[in-house]
Coordinates of C-alpha atoms in Angstrom, one line a residue:
M1 CA 69.6 92.5 88.0
R2 CA 71.5 92.5 91.3
V3 CA 72.0 89.2 90.9
I4 CA 74.5 90.1 87.6
A5 CA 75.9 92.5 89.7
L6 CA 77.0 91.1 92.5
F7 CA 78.0 88.0 90.1
K8 CA 80.1 90.2 88.7
A9 CA 81.4 92.3 92.0
T10 CA 82.3 88.2 93.1
T11 CA 84.2 87.1 90.3
L12 CA 86.1 90.4 90.0
E13 CA 87.5 90.3 93.7
L14 CA 88.5 86.4 92.9
A15 CA 90.4 88.1 90.2
I16 CA 92.1 91.0 92.6
L17 CA 92.4 88.3 95.5
A18 CA 94.2 85.5 93.0
C19 CA 96.6 88.6 91.8
H20 CA 97.2 89.6 95.1
L21 CA 98.4 87.0 97.3
L22 CA 100.9 86.8 94.6
L23 CA 102.1 90.7 95.0
Y24 CA 101.3 90.6 98.4
P25 CA 105.1 89.0 99.8
T26 CA 107.0 92.2 97.3
G27 CA 105.3 94.1 100.0
V28 CA 106.2 93.1 102.8
A29 CA 109.6 95.0 103.6
P30 CA 109.2 98.4 104.8
E31 CA 109.7 101.4 102.1
R32 CA 112.4 103.0 101.7
R33 CA 112.4 107.2 102.7
R34 CA 114.4 109.4 101.3
R35 CA 114.8 113.2 101.9
V36 CA 113.4 114.8 98.4
P37 CA 112.3 118.6 98.7
V38 CA 109.2 119.7 97.9
T39 CA 110.3 120.6 94.0
A40 CA 108.0 124.6 93.8
V41 CA 106.7 126.9 96.7
G42 CA 102.6 125.3 97.2
G43 CA 103.0 122.4 95.4
R44 CA 100.3 119.7 96.5
P45 CA 101.5 117.9 98.7
P46 CA 103.0 114.6 99.5
V47 CA 100.8 111.4 99.7
V48 CA 100.1 108.1 102.3
L49 CA 99.3 105.6 101.2
L50 CA 97.6 103.1 104.6
H51 CA 96.3 99.4 104.1
G52 CA 93.9 97.6 106.0
F53 CA 94.3 94.8 107.8
I54 CA 95.9 91.8 107.7
D55 CA 97.4 93.3 104.3
N56 CA 100.9 96.2 103.1
R57 CA 101.8 98.7 100.4
S58 CA 101.6 95.9 97.8
V59 CA 97.6 96.8 97.4
F60 CA 98.3 100.3 95.8
V61 CA 100.9 99.1 93.0
L62 CA 97.7 100.4 91.1
L63 CA 96.9 104.0 92.8
R64 CA 100.3 104.8 92.6
R65 CA 100.8 104.2 89.1
S66 CA 97.7 106.0 88.4
L67 CA 99.4 108.7 91.3
V68 CA 102.2 109.4 89.5
R69 CA 100.8 109.6 86.0
S70 CA 98.4 112.3 86.9
G71 CA 101.7 114.4 87.6
R72 CA 102.7 113.3 91.4
P73 CA 106.1 113.0 92.0
P74 CA 107.2 109.4 93.0
Q75 CA 109.1 110.4 96.1
H76 CA 106.1 112.4 97.9
L77 CA 104.1 108.9 97.5
E78 CA 105.0 106.6 100.2
S79 CA 103.1 103.8 102.0
L80 CA 102.9 102.3 105.9
N81 CA 103.5 99.0 106.5
Y82 CA 102.1 98.4 109.9
S83 CA 103.3 95.3 112.0
P84 CA 100.4 92.5 111.4
L85 CA 99.9 91.8 115.0
T86 CA 99.3 95.2 116.1
C87 CA 96.5 94.9 118.9
D88 CA 95.5 98.2 118.8
L89 CA 94.1 100.4 116.5
R90 CA 94.9 103.5 118.5
T91 CA 99.3 102.1 118.3
A92 CA 98.1 101.4 114.5
A93 CA 97.6 105.9 114.8
A94 CA 100.3 106.8 116.2
L95 CA 103.1 105.1 114.3
L96 CA 101.2 107.1 111.7
G97 CA 101.9 110.4 113.1
R98 CA 105.3 109.4 113.8
H99 CA 105.3 108.9 109.8
V100 CA 103.8 111.6 108.8
E101 CA 105.9 114.3 110.5
D102 CA 108.9 112.2 109.7
L103 CA 107.7 113.4 106.0
C104 CA 107.2 116.3 106.8
S105 CA 110.9 117.0 108.0
R106 CA 112.1 115.8 105.1
T107 CA 110.1 117.1 102.1
G108 CA 109.4 120.3 103.8
H109 CA 106.0 120.4 103.3
P110 CA 103.6 121.4 106.3
E111 CA 100.5 118.7 105.2
V112 CA 100.4 115.8 104.0
D113 CA 96.9 113.5 101.9
V114 CA 96.1 110.3 103.4
V115 CA 94.1 107.6 101.6
G116 CA 93.3 104.5 103.9
H117 CA 92.0 101.4 102.2
S118 CA 90.1 99.6 105.7
L119 CA 90.8 99.7 108.7
G120 CA 93.8 101.7 107.4
G121 CA 91.2 104.4 106.7
L122 CA 89.2 104.1 110.2
I123 CA 93.2 103.8 112.0
A124 CA 93.8 107.9 110.1
R125 CA 91.2 109.4 110.7
Y126 CA 91.2 108.4 115.0
Y127 CA 95.2 110.0 114.2
V128 CA 93.3 113.1 112.8
Q129 CA 91.0 113.2 115.2
R130 CA 92.3 112.0 118.5
L131 CA 95.4 113.0 118.5
G132 CA 96.4 116.4 117.2
G133 CA 96.7 115.0 113.4
D134 CA 94.0 117.4 111.7
R135 CA 96.7 120.1 111.4
R136 CA 99.2 117.6 109.1
V137 CA 96.2 116.3 107.3
R138 CA 94.5 117.9 104.3
T139 CA 92.6 115.1 103.1
L140 CA 92.1 112.3 104.5
V141 CA 90.4 109.8 101.2
T142 CA 88.7 106.0 102.9
L143 CA 88.2 102.9 100.7
G144 CA 85.8 101.4 102.6
T145 CA 86.0 101.8 105.5
P146 CA 83.6 100.9 108.3
H147 CA 82.9 104.8 109.9
A148 CA 79.6 103.6 111.6
G149 CA 81.2 99.5 112.5
T150 CA 81.1 96.8 110.3
T151 CA 79.9 92.9 111.8
F152 CA 81.2 91.7 109.1
A153 CA 83.1 88.4 109.7
P154 CA 81.2 87.3 113.5
L155 CA 84.2 84.7 114.0
A156 CA 86.8 86.8 113.6
G157 CA 86.4 88.7 116.2
A158 CA 89.3 87.2 118.2
H159 CA 91.6 89.7 117.1
P160 CA 91.5 92.8 119.0
L161 CA 91.5 95.3 115.3
V162 CA 88.8 93.9 114.9
R163 CA 86.8 93.9 117.6
Q164 CA 87.6 97.7 117.4
M165 CA 86.1 97.4 114.3
R166 CA 82.9 96.3 115.3
P167 CA 79.7 98.5 116.4
G168 CA 79.9 100.1 119.1
S169 CA 83.2 99.5 120.2
S170 CA 85.0 102.0 122.9
V171 CA 87.5 103.6 119.2
L172 CA 84.8 104.4 117.9
R173 CA 82.4 105.5 120.8
E174 CA 85.8 108.2 120.8
L175 CA 85.1 108.3 117.1
S176 CA 81.9 109.4 117.9
E177 CA 82.6 112.4 120.3
P178 CA 82.7 116.3 119.2
A179 CA 85.8 117.0 117.2
P180 CA 85.5 121.3 116.3
Q181 CA 87.4 122.9 114.7
C182 CA 88.7 119.9 112.8
R183 CA 90.6 121.0 109.8
T184 CA 91.2 118.5 107.6
R185 CA 88.4 117.4 104.8
F186 CA 87.0 113.5 105.0
V187 CA 85.8 112.2 101.4
S188 CA 85.1 108.4 102.0
F189 CA 83.9 106.3 98.5
W190 CA 82.2 103.3 100.0
S191 CA 80.5 100.6 97.8
D192 CA 76.7 99.3 97.6
L193 CA 78.5 96.0 97.2
D194 CA 81.2 95.7 99.1
Q195 CA 80.4 92.5 101.4
A196 CA 83.3 93.2 104.4
M197 CA 81.5 96.4 105.9
V198 CA 77.4 95.1 107.0
P199 CA 75.8 97.8 106.1
A200 CA 78.1 98.0 102.9
E201 CA 75.7 102.3 104.3
T202 CA 78.9 101.9 107.0
A203 CA 81.2 103.4 104.7
C204 CA 79.7 106.9 104.9
L205 CA 81.0 109.3 107.6
R206 CA 79.1 110.9 109.2
H207 CA 79.3 113.2 111.7
P208 CA 78.1 116.5 112.3
D209 CA 81.5 119.0 113.0
L210 CA 83.7 117.5 110.4
I211 CA 83.8 118.2 106.6
A212 CA 83.5 115.1 105.4
E213 CA 81.5 114.8 101.6
N214 CA 80.6 110.3 100.7
V215 CA 81.5 109.3 97.6
R216 CA 79.1 106.1 96.6
V217 CA 80.8 103.2 94.3
T218 CA 78.5 101.0 91.9
G219 CA 80.0 97.6 90.6
V220 CA 82.3 96.6 92.5
G221 CA 83.5 94.7 96.2
H222 CA 85.8 95.2 99.1
L223 CA 89.0 94.8 97.5
A224 CA 88.6 96.5 93.8
L225 CA 88.4 99.8 96.2
P226 CA 91.9 100.1 96.3
V227 CA 92.8 99.2 92.6
H228 CA 89.6 99.9 90.3
P229 CA 90.4 102.8 88.1
A230 CA 87.2 104.2 87.8
V231 CA 88.3 105.1 91.5
A232 CA 91.9 106.2 90.8
A233 CA 90.3 108.7 88.8
A234 CA 88.1 109.3 91.5
V235 CA 90.9 109.5 94.3
R236 CA 92.7 111.8 91.7
R237 CA 90.9 114.3 91.6
V238 CA 89.6 114.3 94.9
L239 CA 92.7 114.8 96.1
E240 CA 93.6 117.3 93.0
S241 CA 90.2 119.5 94.3
E242 CA 91.5 122.8 96.2
E243 CA 88.1 123.5 98.6
P244 CA 85.8 121.2 100.4
T245 CA 82.7 120.8 100.4
A246 CA 81.3 120.0 104.4
G247 CA 78.3 117.9 104.7
A248 CA 78.5 117.6 100.4
V249 CA 76.7 113.4 99.2
D250 CA 77.8 112.4 95.7
S251 CA 78.1 109.0 93.2
M252 CA 79.5 106.9 90.8
S253 CA 79.0 104.6 88.7
V254 CA 81.3 102.0 87.6
A255 CA 80.1 99.5 85.4

């Protein structure tokens, strides 16, 4: 049964990879930023979408459309590109911080939500935990993020960012340190067929000081997490919910 599921997930991954390669050039240029005031006091915060390693904002085309259809103003959805030449996750986290401050200034909203795929989720987590981002980020959703480090693709360890995603890296040691009074809600989506997360459970976030919820996804791989309709629907529900549940573990099944 697992062999069949793995075959289906791999076939889907290859199809998504082919489509993403076609879309990749459309996301190379940075997104144009506009000043758009909040339409209603107390409305849902803007959302920042943060891509993974050697990727760009084009990975969020379908998720973005899904959020717009659910009622999010298109102007309150922004994707941030960080350079593939970045050699330190901390540098990308600082860039995210500046972007969040700029977005809050342009929209007039004091908080944002962040959705990060893979490395993007780890960058956002560093910003929240280590750079004071918890005062700006209401909810951080991570999709296939190596919170505990991944041993995938050992030959890729020549790149500094990949080394920072390895178990026991200096970045992960920093993130394991106490984070008292961190106000951000964390929701981590992880897949049992995510071959980029080794082991798969490394995408679960477990930290005694954090308000963290882990959502298990079955039947999809790493590349499918930001594009699969069922995952997008679950992300929408998370961003629309008001009350975090500390230490909760949820699950969902994707055919």
